[in-house]
mmCIF file of C-alpha atoms in Angstrom:
data_model
loop_
_atom_site.group_PDB
_atom_site.id
_atom_site.type_symbol
_atom_site.label_atom_id
_atom_site.label_comp_id
_atom_site.label_asym_id
_atom_site.label_seq_id
_atom_site.Cartn_x
_atom_site.Cartn_y
_atom_site.Cartn_z
ATOM 1 C CA UNK A 681 22.345 -19.076 -4.213
ATOM 2 C CA UNK A 682 18.893 -17.613 -4.803
ATOM 3 C CA UNK A 683 15.918 -19.505 -3.433
ATOM 4 C CA UNK A 684 13.433 -21.049 -5.821
ATOM 5 C CA UNK A 685 10.513 -18.881 -6.892
ATOM 6 C CA UNK A 686 8.372 -21.896 -7.871
ATOM 7 C CA UNK A 687 5.608 -22.421 -5.337
ATOM 8 C CA UNK A 688 3.761 -25.738 -5.047
ATOM 9 C CA UNK A 689 0.550 -23.687 -4.792
ATOM 10 C CA UNK A 690 -0.480 -20.053 -4.963
ATOM 11 C CA UNK A 691 -3.566 -17.888 -4.472
ATOM 12 C CA UNK A 692 -6.708 -18.576 -6.510
ATOM 13 C CA UNK A 693 -6.670 -16.739 -9.822
ATOM 14 C CA UNK A 694 -2.894 -16.981 -10.343
ATOM 15 C CA UNK A 695 -1.007 -19.825 -11.937
ATOM 16 C CA UNK A 696 1.977 -21.248 -10.067
ATOM 17 C CA UNK A 697 4.155 -19.634 -12.735
ATOM 18 C CA UNK A 698 2.587 -16.217 -12.142
ATOM 19 C CA UNK A 699 2.841 -16.705 -8.383
ATOM 20 C CA UNK A 700 6.511 -17.601 -8.808
ATOM 21 C CA UNK A 701 7.144 -14.500 -10.909
ATOM 22 C CA UNK A 702 5.585 -12.266 -8.255
ATOM 23 C CA UNK A 703 7.470 -14.058 -5.462
ATOM 24 C CA UNK A 704 10.719 -13.412 -7.345
ATOM 25 C CA UNK A 705 9.941 -9.707 -7.598
ATOM 26 C CA UNK A 706 9.028 -9.566 -3.920
ATOM 27 C CA UNK A 707 12.239 -11.363 -2.900
ATOM 28 C CA UNK A 708 14.375 -8.420 -4.029
ATOM 29 C CA UNK A 709 11.901 -5.934 -2.535
ATOM 30 C CA UNK A 710 12.196 -7.832 0.767
ATOM 31 C CA UNK A 711 15.994 -7.609 0.606
ATOM 32 C CA UNK A 712 15.882 -3.915 -0.313
ATOM 33 C CA UNK A 713 13.529 -3.081 2.547
ATOM 34 C CA UNK A 714 15.539 -5.095 5.084
ATOM 35 C CA UNK A 715 18.678 -3.327 3.873
ATOM 36 C CA UNK A 716 16.953 0.059 4.087
ATOM 37 C CA UNK A 717 15.803 -0.575 7.679
ATOM 38 C CA UNK A 718 19.341 -1.537 8.695
ATOM 39 C CA UNK A 719 20.834 1.435 6.850
ATOM 40 C CA UNK A 720 18.433 3.879 8.494
ATOM 41 C CA UNK A 721 19.329 2.485 11.914
ATOM 42 C CA UNK A 722 23.055 2.705 11.034
ATOM 43 C CA UNK A 723 22.607 6.398 10.182
ATOM 44 C CA UNK A 724 20.574 6.912 13.371
ATOM 45 C CA UNK A 725 23.542 5.620 15.404
ATOM 46 C CA UNK A 726 26.308 7.369 13.419
ATOM 47 C CA UNK A 727 24.946 10.823 12.669
ATOM 48 C CA UNK A 728 26.775 13.732 14.340
ATOM 49 C CA UNK A 729 26.874 17.505 14.141
ATOM 50 C CA UNK A 730 24.566 20.441 14.712
ATOM 51 C CA UNK A 731 21.553 18.705 13.128
ATOM 52 C CA UNK A 732 22.090 15.479 15.060
ATOM 53 C CA UNK A 733 18.874 15.455 17.073
ATOM 54 C CA UNK A 734 16.635 16.421 14.136
ATOM 55 C CA UNK A 735 17.990 13.627 11.942
ATOM 56 C CA UNK A 736 18.337 11.121 14.786
ATOM 57 C CA UNK A 737 14.682 11.545 15.766
ATOM 58 C CA UNK A 738 13.423 11.734 12.164
ATOM 59 C CA UNK A 739 14.799 8.276 11.405
ATOM 60 C CA UNK A 740 13.189 6.093 14.090
ATOM 61 C CA UNK A 741 9.643 6.411 12.676
ATOM 62 C CA UNK A 742 11.065 5.633 9.226
ATOM 63 C CA UNK A 743 12.783 2.515 10.596
ATOM 64 C CA UNK A 744 9.529 1.361 12.194
ATOM 65 C CA UNK A 745 7.530 1.938 9.003
ATOM 66 C CA UNK A 746 10.087 0.167 6.809
ATOM 67 C CA UNK A 747 10.166 -2.796 9.209
ATOM 68 C CA UNK A 748 6.361 -3.014 8.843
ATOM 69 C CA UNK A 749 6.849 -3.032 5.054
ATOM 70 C CA UNK A 750 9.336 -5.891 5.432
ATOM 71 C CA UNK A 751 6.791 -7.914 7.388
ATOM 72 C CA UNK A 752 3.981 -7.200 4.908
ATOM 73 C CA UNK A 753 6.219 -8.164 1.976
ATOM 74 C CA UNK A 754 7.312 -11.434 3.601
ATOM 75 C CA UNK A 755 3.726 -12.292 4.478
ATOM 76 C CA UNK A 756 2.617 -11.615 0.889
ATOM 77 C CA UNK A 757 5.344 -13.957 -0.353
ATOM 78 C CA UNK A 758 4.133 -16.666 2.026
ATOM 79 C CA UNK A 759 0.512 -16.064 0.979
ATOM 80 C CA UNK A 760 1.561 -16.644 -2.640
ATOM 81 C CA UNK A 761 3.101 -19.984 -1.630
ATOM 82 C CA UNK A 762 6.679 -18.749 -1.347
ATOM 83 C CA UNK A 763 9.183 -18.987 1.432
ATOM 84 C CA UNK A 764 10.537 -15.551 2.388
ATOM 85 C CA UNK A 765 14.207 -15.516 3.319
ATOM 86 C CA UNK A 766 15.225 -12.696 5.625
ATOM 87 C CA UNK A 767 18.734 -13.792 6.539
ATOM 88 C CA UNK A 768 21.707 -11.435 6.224
ATOM 89 C CA UNK A 769 23.515 -13.958 4.026
ATOM 90 C CA UNK A 770 20.678 -14.135 1.503
ATOM 91 C CA UNK A 771 20.391 -10.356 1.438
ATOM 92 C CA UNK A 772 24.126 -9.888 0.853
ATOM 93 C CA UNK A 773 24.294 -12.640 -1.774
ATOM 94 C CA UNK A 774 21.268 -11.533 -3.793
ATOM 95 C CA UNK A 775 21.270 -7.733 -3.589
ATOM 96 C CA UNK A 776 22.067 -5.739 -6.703
ATOM 97 C CA UNK A 777 23.165 -2.479 -5.038
ATOM 98 C CA UNK A 778 26.247 -1.302 -3.182
ATOM 99 C CA UNK A 779 26.519 -1.449 0.590
ATOM 100 C CA UNK A 780 26.016 1.797 2.513
ATOM 101 C CA UNK A 781 29.502 3.235 2.870
ATOM 102 C CA UNK A 782 29.179 6.268 5.161
ATOM 103 C CA UNK A 783 30.275 5.720 8.759
ATOM 104 C CA UNK A 784 30.278 8.311 11.526
ATOM 105 C CA UNK A 785 29.595 11.577 9.690
ATOM 106 C CA UNK A 786 27.827 14.909 9.746
ATOM 107 C CA UNK A 787 24.046 14.788 9.356
ATOM 108 C CA UNK A 788 24.117 16.459 5.950
ATOM 109 C CA UNK A 789 26.570 13.892 4.571
ATOM 110 C CA UNK A 790 24.346 11.027 5.708
ATOM 111 C CA UNK A 791 21.280 12.739 4.271
ATOM 112 C CA UNK A 792 22.994 13.140 0.890
ATOM 113 C CA UNK A 793 23.820 9.436 0.849
ATOM 114 C CA UNK A 794 20.322 8.487 2.078
ATOM 115 C CA UNK A 795 18.808 10.424 -0.826
ATOM 116 C CA UNK A 796 20.666 8.080 -3.178
ATOM 117 C CA UNK A 797 19.526 5.037 -1.187
ATOM 118 C CA UNK A 798 15.891 6.135 -1.265
ATOM 119 C CA UNK A 799 16.108 6.876 -5.004
ATOM 120 C CA UNK A 800 17.283 3.329 -5.689
ATOM 121 C CA UNK A 801 14.657 1.674 -3.485
ATOM 122 C CA UNK A 802 11.864 3.817 -4.963
ATOM 123 C CA UNK A 803 12.996 3.263 -8.564
ATOM 124 C CA UNK A 804 13.088 -0.526 -8.060
ATOM 125 C CA UNK A 805 9.745 -0.526 -6.224
ATOM 126 C CA UNK A 806 8.195 1.353 -9.159
ATOM 127 C CA UNK A 807 9.613 -1.243 -11.561
ATOM 128 C CA UNK A 808 8.046 -4.004 -9.447
ATOM 129 C CA UNK A 809 4.706 -2.157 -9.528
ATOM 130 C CA UNK A 810 4.884 -2.022 -13.329
ATOM 131 C CA UNK A 811 5.893 -5.700 -13.542
ATOM 132 C CA UNK A 812 2.923 -6.836 -11.430
ATOM 133 C CA UNK A 813 0.404 -4.832 -13.472
ATOM 134 C CA UNK A 814 -2.167 -7.204 -14.892
ATOM 135 C CA UNK A 815 -0.763 -10.184 -12.956
ATOM 136 C CA UNK A 816 -1.415 -9.497 -9.282
ATOM 137 C CA UNK A 817 -3.257 -6.316 -8.276
ATOM 138 C CA UNK A 818 -3.031 -7.246 -4.580
ATOM 139 C CA UNK A 819 0.784 -7.261 -4.652
ATOM 140 C CA UNK A 820 0.750 -4.160 -6.824
ATOM 141 C CA UNK A 821 -1.444 -2.391 -4.238
ATOM 142 C CA UNK A 822 0.956 -3.420 -1.455
ATOM 143 C CA UNK A 823 3.926 -1.999 -3.356
ATOM 144 C CA UNK A 824 2.067 1.219 -4.179
ATOM 145 C CA UNK A 825 1.267 1.659 -0.493
ATOM 146 C CA UNK A 826 4.966 1.229 0.299
ATOM 147 C CA UNK A 827 5.806 3.866 -2.302
ATOM 148 C CA UNK A 828 3.548 6.414 -0.602
ATOM 149 C CA UNK A 829 5.644 6.212 2.550
ATOM 150 C CA UNK A 830 9.027 5.764 0.855
ATOM 151 C CA UNK A 831 8.492 8.867 -1.280
ATOM 152 C CA UNK A 832 7.370 10.837 1.774
ATOM 153 C CA UNK A 833 10.473 9.751 3.683
ATOM 154 C CA UNK A 834 12.680 10.788 0.779
ATOM 155 C CA UNK A 835 10.993 14.179 0.788
ATOM 156 C CA UNK A 836 11.853 14.512 4.499
ATOM 157 C CA UNK A 837 15.491 13.763 3.630
ATOM 158 C CA UNK A 838 15.518 16.046 0.601
ATOM 159 C CA UNK A 839 14.078 18.965 2.571
ATOM 160 C CA UNK A 840 17.469 19.122 4.315
ATOM 161 C CA UNK A 841 19.293 19.048 0.968
ATOM 162 C CA UNK A 842 17.181 21.539 -0.971
ATOM 163 C CA UNK A 843 17.989 25.196 -1.497
ATOM 164 C CA UNK A 844 15.306 27.872 -1.314
ATOM 165 C CA UNK A 845 15.413 27.861 -5.128
ATOM 166 C CA UNK A 846 14.497 24.177 -5.270
ATOM 167 C CA UNK A 847 17.909 22.732 -6.180
ATOM 168 C CA UNK A 848 19.162 19.593 -4.454
ATOM 169 C CA UNK A 849 22.703 19.829 -3.133
ATOM 170 C CA UNK A 850 23.289 16.253 -4.275
ATOM 171 C CA UNK A 851 22.562 17.325 -7.854
ATOM 172 C CA UNK A 852 23.981 14.877 -10.355
ATOM 173 C CA UNK A 853 26.123 13.013 -7.837
ATOM 174 C CA UNK A 854 26.763 9.353 -8.608
ATOM 175 C CA UNK A 855 26.991 6.997 -5.666
ATOM 176 C CA UNK A 856 26.640 7.306 -1.944
ATOM 177 C CA UNK A 857 29.976 8.907 -1.118
ATOM 178 C CA UNK A 858 29.791 11.466 -3.903
ATOM 179 C CA UNK A 859 26.242 12.474 -2.898
ATOM 180 C CA UNK A 860 27.243 12.730 0.745
ATOM 181 C CA UNK A 861 30.278 14.858 -0.065
ATOM 182 C CA UNK A 862 28.275 17.094 -2.427
ATOM 183 C CA UNK A 863 25.674 17.728 0.284
ATOM 184 C CA UNK A 864 28.372 18.474 2.862
ATOM 185 C CA UNK A 865 30.194 20.830 0.479
ATOM 186 C CA UNK A 866 26.985 22.744 -0.287
ATOM 187 C CA UNK A 867 26.278 23.077 3.449
ATOM 188 C CA UNK A 868 29.780 24.478 4.053
ATOM 189 C CA UNK A 869 29.262 27.147 1.385
ATOM 190 C CA UNK A 870 25.967 28.389 2.869
ATOM 191 C CA UNK A 871 26.114 31.193 5.424
#
């Protein structure tokens, strides 16, 4: 059951209804960022193969940055008069995306799947930015700042998946497993 978005108070300049709308948008962003932090750590622990150390060490700073985004998002919700819920049960019950499905696997397979994860988080963050336009520029600024880092992190991931000609090995793959397998297959075909 989703928590109520209706605050008893909010920041000056917003109505309680507007504050509630923004809190609702931030609730899913909070879940997505918590999920992303856990997923990145899962990959960090389960990546294997010749690129292990590069990927393993690339992910810890991303985890730390995403955890900071989680905290900033929860604090913005509280500032707006909301009550952020960061429990695993709430995340699992309210998320609108599939669970990360790659276990112990080669680095390139994880990176292919992570590209899909980042695409979803970034797409939904951009939608939240658009939805807060004209309502709450402070929240919009927070989300834009998150996007700067999220897009950079996706670029780090994609650099491993990109050919010299600029084509991503994940191409038109749908879903985590398909993207992971496409990236792994492309890596096998390269000399």
